PDB file of C-alpha atoms and ligand atoms in Angstrom:
ATOM      1  CA  MET A   1      87.273 125.365 124.480  1.00  0.00           C
ATOM      2  CA  ARG A   2      88.244 124.426 127.966  1.00  0.00           C
ATOM      3  CA  PRO A   3      91.587 125.989 128.597  1.00  0.00           C
ATOM      4  CA  SER A   4      92.534 123.700 131.384  1.00  0.00           C
ATOM      5  CA  HIS A   5      93.934 120.428 130.417  1.00  0.00           C
ATOM      6  CA  ALA A   6      96.633 118.736 128.761  1.00  0.00           C
ATOM      7  CA  VAL A   7      97.054 121.773 126.770  1.00  0.00           C
ATOM      8  CA  PHE A   8      99.375 124.365 128.258  1.00  0.00           C
ATOM      9  CA  GLY A   9     102.521 123.412 126.536  1.00  0.00           C
ATOM     10  CA  ALA A  10     105.319 123.592 128.948  1.00  0.00           C
ATOM     11  CA  LEU A  11     106.586 121.067 131.224  1.00  0.00           C
ATOM     12  CA  ALA A  12     108.285 120.827 134.467  1.00  0.00           C
ATOM     13  CA  LEU A  13     109.751 117.757 135.843  1.00  0.00           C
ATOM     14  CA  ALA A  14     108.795 118.303 139.231  1.00  0.00           C
ATOM     15  CA  PHE A  15     109.409 117.501 142.739  1.00  0.00           C
ATOM     16  CA  THR A  16     106.927 119.211 144.947  1.00  0.00           C
ATOM     17  CA  VAL A  17     107.152 119.848 148.613  1.00  0.00           C
ATOM     18  CA  PRO A  18     103.768 118.595 149.727  1.00  0.00           C
ATOM     19  CA  THR A  19     103.886 120.519 152.970  1.00  0.00           C
ATOM     20  CA  ALA A  20     104.471 123.883 151.359  1.00  0.00           C
ATOM     21  CA  ALA A  21     101.659 126.383 151.519  1.00  0.00           C
ATOM     22  CA  THR A  22     101.432 126.422 147.759  1.00  0.00           C
ATOM     23  CA  ALA A  23     101.741 122.673 147.523  1.00  0.00           C
ATOM     24  CA  ASP A  24      99.423 122.433 144.566  1.00  0.00           C
ATOM     25  CA  GLU A  25     101.873 123.940 142.097  1.00  0.00           C
ATOM     26  CA  SER A  26     105.058 124.017 144.050  1.00  0.00           C
ATOM     27  CA  VAL A  27     107.453 122.068 141.916  1.00  0.00           C
ATOM     28  CA  VAL A  28     111.068 121.857 142.869  1.00  0.00           C
ATOM     29  CA  GLY A  29     113.993 119.706 141.852  1.00  0.00           C
ATOM     30  CA  GLY A  30     114.187 116.733 139.581  1.00  0.00           C
ATOM     31  CA  THR A  31     117.633 115.701 138.458  1.00  0.00           C
ATOM     32  CA  PRO A  32     119.530 116.806 135.369  1.00  0.00           C
ATOM     33  CA  VAL A  33     120.346 113.936 133.027  1.00  0.00           C
ATOM     34  CA  ARG A  34     122.534 113.754 129.948  1.00  0.00           C
ATOM     35  CA  VAL A  35     120.844 113.182 126.632  1.00  0.00           C
ATOM     36  CA  SER A  36     123.620 110.746 125.810  1.00  0.00           C
ATOM     37  CA  GLN A  37     122.157 108.543 128.562  1.00  0.00           C
ATOM     38  CA  SER A  38     118.649 108.940 127.186  1.00  0.00           C
ATOM     39  CA  PRO A  39     119.181 109.610 123.465  1.00  0.00           C
ATOM     40  CA  TRP A  40     115.554 108.786 122.691  1.00  0.00           C
ATOM     41  CA  ALA A  41     114.312 111.844 124.645  1.00  0.00           C
ATOM     42  CA  VAL A  42     113.659 114.605 122.115  1.00  0.00           C
ATOM     43  CA  ALA A  43     112.187 118.102 122.203  1.00  0.00           C
ATOM     44  CA  LEU A  44     109.585 119.625 119.891  1.00  0.00           C
ATOM     45  CA  ALA A  45     110.346 123.199 119.001  1.00  0.00           C
ATOM     46  CA  SER A  46     109.311 126.209 116.977  1.00  0.00           C
ATOM     47  CA  HIS A  47     111.219 129.485 117.135  1.00  0.00           C
ATOM     48  CA  ASP A  48     108.338 131.225 115.365  1.00  0.00           C
ATOM     49  CA  ARG A  49     105.794 130.244 117.993  1.00  0.00           C
ATOM     50  CA  PHE A  50     107.900 130.054 121.158  1.00  0.00           C
ATOM     51  CA  GLY A  51     110.961 132.236 120.586  1.00  0.00           C
ATOM     52  CA  ALA A  52     114.586 131.349 120.139  1.00  0.00           C
ATOM     53  CA  ALA A  53     115.393 130.921 123.824  1.00  0.00           C
ATOM     54  CA  ARG A  54     115.637 127.266 124.836  1.00  0.00           C
ATOM     55  CA  SER A  55     115.621 126.376 121.127  1.00  0.00           C
ATOM     56  CA  GLY A  56     111.880 127.191 120.984  1.00  0.00           C
ATOM     57  CA  GLN A  57     110.998 124.040 122.968  1.00  0.00           C
ATOM     58  CA  PHE A  58     107.315 123.535 123.794  1.00  0.00           C
ATOM     59  CA  CYS A  59     106.829 119.772 124.276  1.00  0.00           C
ATOM     60  CA  GLY A  60     108.706 116.525 124.566  1.00  0.00           C
ATOM     61  CA  GLY A  61     108.771 113.549 122.272  1.00  0.00           C
ATOM     62  CA  VAL A  62     110.310 110.091 122.054  1.00  0.00           C
ATOM     63  CA  LEU A  63     112.394 108.426 119.365  1.00  0.00           C
ATOM     64  CA  VAL A  64     110.851 104.956 118.995  1.00  0.00           C
ATOM     65  CA  GLY A  65     112.378 103.995 115.647  1.00  0.00           C
ATOM     66  CA  SER A  66     115.282 105.307 113.572  1.00  0.00           C
ATOM     67  CA  SER A  67     112.959 107.741 111.828  1.00  0.00           C
ATOM     68  CA  THR A  68     109.912 107.740 114.096  1.00  0.00           C
ATOM     69  CA  VAL A  69     109.124 110.135 116.938  1.00  0.00           C
ATOM     70  CA  VAL A  70     105.990 109.926 119.065  1.00  0.00           C
ATOM     71  CA  THR A  71     104.460 112.736 121.096  1.00  0.00           C
ATOM     72  CA  ALA A  72     101.132 113.827 122.567  1.00  0.00           C
ATOM     73  CA  ALA A  73      98.357 114.854 120.169  1.00  0.00           C
ATOM     74  CA  HIS A  74      97.608 117.882 122.319  1.00  0.00           C
ATOM     75  CA  CYS A  75     101.133 119.180 121.692  1.00  0.00           C
ATOM     76  CA  LEU A  76     100.093 119.822 118.097  1.00  0.00           C
ATOM     77  CA  SER A  77      96.765 121.401 119.031  1.00  0.00           C
ATOM     78  CA  ARG A  78      95.780 124.945 118.323  1.00  0.00           C
ATOM     79  CA  GLU A  79      95.552 125.558 122.061  1.00  0.00           C
ATOM     80  CA  VAL A  80      99.259 124.916 122.421  1.00  0.00           C
ATOM     81  CA  LEU A  81     100.512 126.309 119.116  1.00  0.00           C
ATOM     82  CA  GLY A  82      98.095 129.211 118.735  1.00  0.00           C
ATOM     83  CA  VAL A  83      97.472 128.151 115.132  1.00  0.00           C
ATOM     84  CA  PRO A  84      96.825 124.814 113.397  1.00  0.00           C
ATOM     85  CA  TRP A  85     100.071 122.801 113.225  1.00  0.00           C
ATOM     86  CA  GLN A  86      99.997 122.957 109.445  1.00  0.00           C
ATOM     87  CA  GLN A  87     100.657 126.689 109.789  1.00  0.00           C
ATOM     88  CA  VAL A  88     103.779 126.274 111.901  1.00  0.00           C
ATOM     89  CA  GLY A  89     106.416 126.505 109.214  1.00  0.00           C
ATOM     90  CA  ASP A  90     109.418 125.836 111.421  1.00  0.00           C
ATOM     91  CA  LEU A  91     108.309 122.884 113.535  1.00  0.00           C
ATOM     92  CA  ARG A  92     111.471 120.968 114.496  1.00  0.00           C
ATOM     93  CA  ILE A  93     112.487 117.883 116.405  1.00  0.00           C
ATOM     94  CA  VAL A  94     115.554 118.568 118.526  1.00  0.00           C
ATOM     95  CA  ILE A  95     117.618 115.428 119.037  1.00  0.00           C
ATOM     96  CA  GLY A  96     120.779 115.001 121.092  1.00  0.00           C
ATOM     97  CA  ARG A  97     120.934 118.524 122.542  1.00  0.00           C
ATOM     98  CA  ASP A  98     121.795 118.598 126.242  1.00  0.00           C
ATOM     99  CA  ASN A  99     121.266 122.276 126.815  1.00  0.00           C
ATOM    100  CA  LEU A 100     118.477 123.883 124.803  1.00  0.00           C
ATOM    101  CA  SER A 101     120.060 127.286 125.363  1.00  0.00           C
ATOM    102  CA  ARG A 102     123.115 126.128 123.428  1.00  0.00           C
ATOM    103  CA  GLY A 103     123.752 124.192 120.266  1.00  0.00           C
ATOM    104  CA  GLY A 104     124.630 120.594 119.741  1.00  0.00           C
ATOM    105  CA  GLY A 105     122.695 117.675 118.412  1.00  0.00           C
ATOM    106  CA  GLN A 106     120.390 118.170 115.464  1.00  0.00           C
ATOM    107  CA  GLU A 107     117.228 120.073 114.623  1.00  0.00           C
ATOM    108  CA  LEU A 108     115.229 117.992 112.194  1.00  0.00           C
ATOM    109  CA  LYS A 109     112.204 118.782 110.120  1.00  0.00           C
ATOM    110  CA  PRO A 110     109.433 116.192 110.187  1.00  0.00           C
ATOM    111  CA  ALA A 111     108.672 114.750 106.766  1.00  0.00           C
ATOM    112  CA  LYS A 112     105.235 113.632 107.883  1.00  0.00           C
ATOM    113  CA  ILE A 113     102.955 114.342 110.836  1.00  0.00           C
ATOM    114  CA  TRP A 114     100.047 112.193 111.972  1.00  0.00           C
ATOM    115  CA  VAL A 115      97.878 113.517 114.760  1.00  0.00           C
ATOM    116  CA  ASN A 116      95.427 110.973 116.123  1.00  0.00           C
ATOM    117  CA  PRO A 117      92.099 112.078 114.631  1.00  0.00           C
ATOM    118  CA  ALA A 118      90.349 110.262 117.489  1.00  0.00           C
ATOM    119  CA  TYR A 119      92.062 112.384 120.160  1.00  0.00           C
ATOM    120  CA  ASP A 120      89.354 113.613 122.503  1.00  0.00           C
ATOM    121  CA  SER A 121      90.327 116.920 124.089  1.00  0.00           C
ATOM    122  CA  TRP A 122      87.569 116.538 126.673  1.00  0.00           C
ATOM    123  CA  THR A 123      88.616 113.176 128.172  1.00  0.00           C
ATOM    124  CA  ASN A 124      92.191 113.408 126.788  1.00  0.00           C
ATOM    125  CA  GLU A 125      91.778 109.918 125.337  1.00  0.00           C
ATOM    126  CA  GLY A 126      94.018 109.025 122.400  1.00  0.00           C
ATOM    127  CA  ASP A 127      96.609 111.699 123.172  1.00  0.00           C
ATOM    128  CA  MET A 128      99.191 110.627 120.615  1.00  0.00           C
ATOM    129  CA  ALA A 129     100.840 111.770 117.414  1.00  0.00           C
ATOM    130  CA  VAL A 130     103.563 110.333 115.188  1.00  0.00           C
ATOM    131  CA  LEU A 131     106.237 112.388 113.430  1.00  0.00           C
ATOM    132  CA  THR A 132     108.276 110.765 110.693  1.00  0.00           C
ATOM    133  CA  LEU A 133     111.778 112.091 110.071  1.00  0.00           C
ATOM    134  CA  GLN A 134     113.082 112.809 106.586  1.00  0.00           C
ATOM    135  CA  LYS A 135     115.851 110.286 107.078  1.00  0.00           C
ATOM    136  CA  PRO A 136     116.879 107.867 109.800  1.00  0.00           C
ATOM    137  CA  VAL A 137     119.055 109.077 112.663  1.00  0.00           C
ATOM    138  CA  ARG A 138     121.730 107.079 114.425  1.00  0.00           C
ATOM    139  CA  ASN A 139     120.501 107.981 117.905  1.00  0.00           C
ATOM    140  CA  ARG A 140     119.305 104.967 119.850  1.00  0.00           C
ATOM    141  CA  PRO A 141     115.507 104.582 119.916  1.00  0.00           C
ATOM    142  CA  ILE A 142     113.635 103.122 122.901  1.00  0.00           C
ATOM    143  CA  PRO A 143     111.429 100.038 122.586  1.00  0.00           C
ATOM    144  CA  ILE A 144     107.741 100.392 123.399  1.00  0.00           C
ATOM    145  CA  ALA A 145     106.608  97.993 126.124  1.00  0.00           C
ATOM    146  CA  PRO A 146     104.021  95.713 124.536  1.00  0.00           C
ATOM    147  CA  HIS A 147     100.567  95.204 125.973  1.00  0.00           C
ATOM    148  CA  GLU A 148     100.752  92.968 129.097  1.00  0.00           C
ATOM    149  CA  ASP A 149     104.453  93.719 129.601  1.00  0.00           C
ATOM    150  CA  THR A 150     105.332  93.520 133.298  1.00  0.00           C
ATOM    151  CA  ALA A 151     106.696  97.069 132.983  1.00  0.00           C
ATOM    152  CA  TYR A 152     103.112  98.358 133.330  1.00  0.00           C
ATOM    153  CA  ARG A 153     102.670  96.814 136.782  1.00  0.00           C
ATOM    154  CA  ALA A 154     101.622  99.079 139.606  1.00  0.00           C
ATOM    155  CA  GLY A 155     104.433  99.583 142.080  1.00  0.00           C
ATOM    156  CA  ASN A 156     107.156  99.677 139.443  1.00  0.00           C
ATOM    157  CA  ALA A 157     109.641 102.509 139.638  1.00  0.00           C
ATOM    158  CA  ALA A 158     109.411 104.670 136.524  1.00  0.00           C
ATOM    159  CA  THR A 159     111.364 107.651 135.252  1.00  0.00           C
ATOM    160  CA  VAL A 160     109.843 110.621 133.460  1.00  0.00           C
ATOM    161  CA  TYR A 161     111.974 112.957 131.343  1.00  0.00           C
ATOM    162  CA  GLY A 162     111.475 116.507 130.150  1.00  0.00           C
ATOM    163  CA  TRP A 163     112.564 120.099 129.665  1.00  0.00           C
ATOM    164  CA  GLY A 164     109.403 121.545 131.218  1.00  0.00           C
ATOM    165  CA  ASP A 165     108.464 123.957 133.933  1.00  0.00           C
ATOM    166  CA  MET A 166     110.364 123.301 137.139  1.00  0.00           C
ATOM    167  CA  THR A 167     108.303 125.576 139.379  1.00  0.00           C
ATOM    168  CA  GLY A 168     104.737 125.308 138.133  1.00  0.00           C
ATOM    169  CA  GLU A 169     105.055 129.013 137.384  1.00  0.00           C
ATOM    170  CA  GLY A 170     106.755 128.921 134.036  1.00  0.00           C
ATOM    171  CA  THR A 171     110.399 128.368 134.921  1.00  0.00           C
ATOM    172  CA  TYR A 172     111.433 126.087 132.125  1.00  0.00           C
ATOM    173  CA  ALA A 173     114.497 123.912 132.209  1.00  0.00           C
ATOM    174  CA  SER A 174     117.327 124.363 129.723  1.00  0.00           C
ATOM    175  CA  ARG A 175     118.742 120.955 130.454  1.00  0.00           C
ATOM    176  CA  LEU A 176     116.903 117.688 130.266  1.00  0.00           C
ATOM    177  CA  ARG A 177     115.721 116.537 133.692  1.00  0.00           C
ATOM    178  CA  SER A 178     114.247 113.357 135.028  1.00  0.00           C
ATOM    179  CA  ALA A 179     112.182 112.397 138.052  1.00  0.00           C
ATOM    180  CA  GLU A 180     111.463 109.025 139.620  1.00  0.00           C
ATOM    181  CA  VAL A 181     107.783 108.242 140.052  1.00  0.00           C
ATOM    182  CA  ASN A 182     105.807 105.031 140.589  1.00  0.00           C
ATOM    183  CA  VAL A 183     103.368 103.288 138.329  1.00  0.00           C
ATOM    184  CA  LEU A 184     100.104 103.488 140.280  1.00  0.00           C
ATOM    185  CA  GLU A 185      97.016 101.285 140.212  1.00  0.00           C
ATOM    186  CA  ASP A 186      94.443 102.309 137.622  1.00  0.00           C
ATOM    187  CA  ALA A 187      91.985 102.630 140.513  1.00  0.00           C
ATOM    188  CA  VAL A 188      93.992 105.538 141.928  1.00  0.00           C
ATOM    189  CA  CYS A 189      93.547 107.598 138.775  1.00  0.00           C
ATOM    190  CA  ALA A 190      89.999 106.362 138.221  1.00  0.00           C
ATOM    191  CA  ARG A 191      89.160 107.754 141.665  1.00  0.00           C
ATOM    192  CA  ALA A 192      91.067 110.983 141.096  1.00  0.00           C
ATOM    193  CA  TYR A 193      89.694 111.595 137.614  1.00  0.00           C
ATOM    194  CA  PRO A 194      86.200 110.096 137.232  1.00  0.00           C
ATOM    195  CA  GLY A 195      85.335 112.797 134.700  1.00  0.00           C
ATOM    196  CA  ASN A 196      86.826 116.095 135.725  1.00  0.00           C
ATOM    197  CA  ALA A 197      87.357 119.397 134.006  1.00  0.00           C
ATOM    198  CA  ASP A 198      90.894 118.188 133.277  1.00  0.00           C
ATOM    199  CA  GLY A 199      89.982 114.830 131.772  1.00  0.00           C
ATOM    200  CA  THR A 200      88.619 111.339 132.421  1.00  0.00           C
ATOM    201  CA  TYR A 201      90.887 108.421 133.289  1.00  0.00           C
ATOM    202  CA  LYS A 202      90.542 105.535 130.815  1.00  0.00           C
ATOM    203  CA  PRO A 203      92.689 102.567 131.896  1.00  0.00           C
ATOM    204  CA  GLU A 204      92.777 100.899 128.459  1.00  0.00           C
ATOM    205  CA  SER A 205      94.588 103.814 126.881  1.00  0.00           C
ATOM    206  CA  MET A 206      96.102 105.699 129.820  1.00  0.00           C
ATOM    207  CA  LEU A 207      98.606 104.956 132.580  1.00  0.00           C
ATOM    208  CA  CYS A 208      98.615 106.398 136.091  1.00  0.00           C
ATOM    209  CA  ALA A 209     101.921 107.377 137.725  1.00  0.00           C
ATOM    210  CA  GLY A 210     103.193 109.617 140.453  1.00  0.00           C
ATOM    211  CA  GLU A 211     103.665 109.593 144.170  1.00  0.00           C
ATOM    212  CA  PRO A 212     100.632 108.550 146.195  1.00  0.00           C
ATOM    213  CA  GLY A 213     101.056 111.478 148.555  1.00  0.00           C
ATOM    214  CA  GLY A 214     102.077 113.955 145.885  1.00  0.00           C
ATOM    215  CA  GLY A 215     105.656 114.899 145.163  1.00  0.00           C
ATOM    216  CA  ARG A 216     107.606 114.159 142.055  1.00  0.00           C
ATOM    217  CA  ASP A 217     105.666 114.560 138.842  1.00  0.00           C
ATOM    218  CA  ALA A 218     105.825 115.833 135.299  1.00  0.00           C
ATOM    219  CA  CYS A 219     104.439 119.304 134.663  1.00  0.00           C
ATOM    220  CA  GLN A 220     103.633 121.751 131.879  1.00  0.00           C
ATOM    221  CA  GLY A 221     105.988 121.457 128.921  1.00  0.00           C
ATOM    222  CA  ASP A 222     106.878 117.840 129.658  1.00  0.00           C
ATOM    223  CA  SER A 223     103.970 116.659 127.542  1.00  0.00           C
ATOM    224  CA  GLY A 224     104.711 114.127 124.880  1.00  0.00           C
ATOM    225  CA  GLY A 225     107.874 113.067 126.692  1.00  0.00           C
ATOM    226  CA  PRO A 226     108.775 109.575 127.915  1.00  0.00           C
ATOM    227  CA  LEU A 227     107.860 107.570 131.003  1.00  0.00           C
ATOM    228  CA  VAL A 228     110.283 104.661 131.185  1.00  0.00           C
ATOM    229  CA  VAL A 229     110.372 101.398 133.158  1.00  0.00           C
ATOM    230  CA  HIS A 230     113.301  98.965 132.821  1.00  0.00           C
ATOM    231  CA  GLY A 231     114.488 100.581 129.602  1.00  0.00           C
ATOM    232  CA  ARG A 232     111.106 100.338 127.932  1.00  0.00           C
ATOM    233  CA  LEU A 233     108.646 103.097 127.075  1.00  0.00           C
ATOM    234  CA  VAL A 234     105.417 102.752 129.081  1.00  0.00           C
ATOM    235  CA  GLY A 235     103.900 106.207 128.707  1.00  0.00           C
ATOM    236  CA  LEU A 236     103.870 109.685 127.204  1.00  0.00           C
ATOM    237  CA  VAL A 237     103.290 112.667 129.490  1.00  0.00           C
ATOM    238  CA  SER A 238      99.691 113.688 128.872  1.00  0.00           C
ATOM    239  CA  TRP A 239      97.789 115.435 131.655  1.00  0.00           C
ATOM    240  CA  GLY A 240      96.978 115.873 135.319  1.00  0.00           C
ATOM    241  CA  THR A 241      95.475 118.407 137.687  1.00  0.00           C
ATOM    242  CA  GLY A 242      98.284 120.674 138.814  1.00  0.00           C
ATOM    243  CA  CYS A 243     101.703 119.102 139.263  1.00  0.00           C
ATOM    244  CA  GLY A 244     102.755 116.794 142.084  1.00  0.00           C
ATOM    245  CA  LYS A 245      99.590 117.403 144.055  1.00  0.00           C
ATOM    246  CA  ALA A 246      98.531 114.770 146.574  1.00  0.00           C
ATOM    247  CA  GLY A 247      95.539 112.929 145.153  1.00  0.00           C
ATOM    248  CA  SER A 248      96.157 114.156 141.584  1.00  0.00           C
ATOM    249  CA  PRO A 249      98.638 111.785 139.934  1.00  0.00           C
ATOM    250  CA  GLY A 250     100.115 112.228 136.496  1.00  0.00           C
ATOM    251  CA  VAL A 251      98.254 110.652 133.604  1.00  0.00           C
ATOM    252  CA  TYR A 252     100.188 109.248 130.665  1.00  0.00           C
ATOM    253  CA  THR A 253      99.175 107.922 127.285  1.00  0.00           C
ATOM    254  CA  ARG A 254      99.647 104.142 127.624  1.00  0.00           C
ATOM    255  CA  ALA A 255     102.563 103.380 125.303  1.00  0.00           C
ATOM    256  CA  SER A 256     101.112 100.071 124.107  1.00  0.00           C
ATOM    257  CA  ALA A 257      98.303 102.087 122.507  1.00  0.00           C
ATOM    258  CA  LEU A 258     100.972 103.512 120.195  1.00  0.00           C
ATOM    259  CA  LEU A 259     102.049 100.161 118.807  1.00  0.00           C
ATOM    260  CA  PRO A 260      99.430  99.782 116.058  1.00  0.00           C
ATOM    261  CA  VAL A 261     100.025 103.311 114.767  1.00  0.00           C
ATOM    262  CA  VAL A 262     103.788 103.213 115.038  1.00  0.00           C
ATOM    263  CA  THR A 263     103.916  99.886 113.226  1.00  0.00           C
ATOM    264  CA  GLY A 264     101.592 101.366 110.631  1.00  0.00           C
ATOM    265  CA  HIS A 265     104.121 104.159 110.112  1.00  0.00           C
ATOM    266  CA  GLY A 266     106.876 101.721 109.385  1.00  0.00           C
ATOM    267  CA  ALA A 267     108.972 102.260 112.497  1.00  0.00           C
ATOM    268  CA  GLY A 268     111.616  99.702 113.076  1.00  0.00           C
TER     269      GLY A 268
HETATM  270  N1  LIG B   1      99.658 118.979 129.751  1.00  0.00           N
HETATM  271  C1  LIG B   1     100.993 119.209 130.161  1.00  0.00           C
HETATM  272  C2  LIG B   1     101.820 119.621 128.975  1.00  0.00           C
HETATM  273  O1  LIG B   1     101.254 119.997 127.986  1.00  0.00           O
HETATM  274  C3  LIG B   1     101.556 118.046 130.910  1.00  0.00           C
HETATM  275  C4  LIG B   1     100.916 117.935 132.221  1.00  0.00           C
HETATM  276  C5  LIG B   1     101.364 116.774 133.004  1.00  0.00           C
HETATM  277  N2  LIG B   1     100.922 117.010 134.322  1.00  0.00           N
HETATM  278  C6  LIG B   1     101.163 116.235 135.366  1.00  0.00           C
HETATM  279  N3  LIG B   1     100.752 116.609 136.509  1.00  0.00           N
HETATM  280  N4  LIG B   1     101.793 115.090 135.233  1.00  0.00           N
HETATM  281  O2  LIG B   1     103.005 119.756 129.048  1.00  0.00           O
END
């Protein structure tokens, strides 16, 4: 298995300094946000697999219906979890917790898990999974931007959220952070990722976002988390080469690709 891509489960909402010597992984900053402002941003966690610190967080997720959470398929892969997801007995969805090192909010058990069987770990196509909660929560879900929504337009300002690695070296955030990026033309990612070791950009099912010259970006551990434009979900953090590197934008699962599956799972 190629160890490189979407797989290393830890994120880092990042803000790189492109001029730094170690620019390729040098992630700094991002801004702390309150989960009350973004109640649909959730964390996936397992104490068994990832320890009790930071609530056992290993990926992000998004509440898109009162009992429906979406995330990246690769978050539930053996590469991330070390074992098949069916063997993780304490997989939890953490909702409404500002600081993962403290309590608050709820830790919920998924009643049902669907991992896209068509997920291709080589191209990273179809990087999506749906977790159904045992009962509805009152936290506000975020609407998914439908296909052809203007939210997907290149040039739009977008915000990515996560509890991932803030340094590119495994310094994970305890508090939810967000970073402002731009939706980029598909051509930018098609040029950057024509079929690399990290993946292949497919515009029908992926979305390209970042800073043209490098800079703010998602990073390891942010996977599965939301990319938002005008209050609508446009993407899930999926993959990229490094974090915030010039010429290597972030690649997201295009949120509209989730609509058929989420509707199929009865999300409202
Ligand atoms: N695959 C990573 C994860 O599992 C997310 C990587 C996103 N990278 C980026 N440069 N936007 O958390």
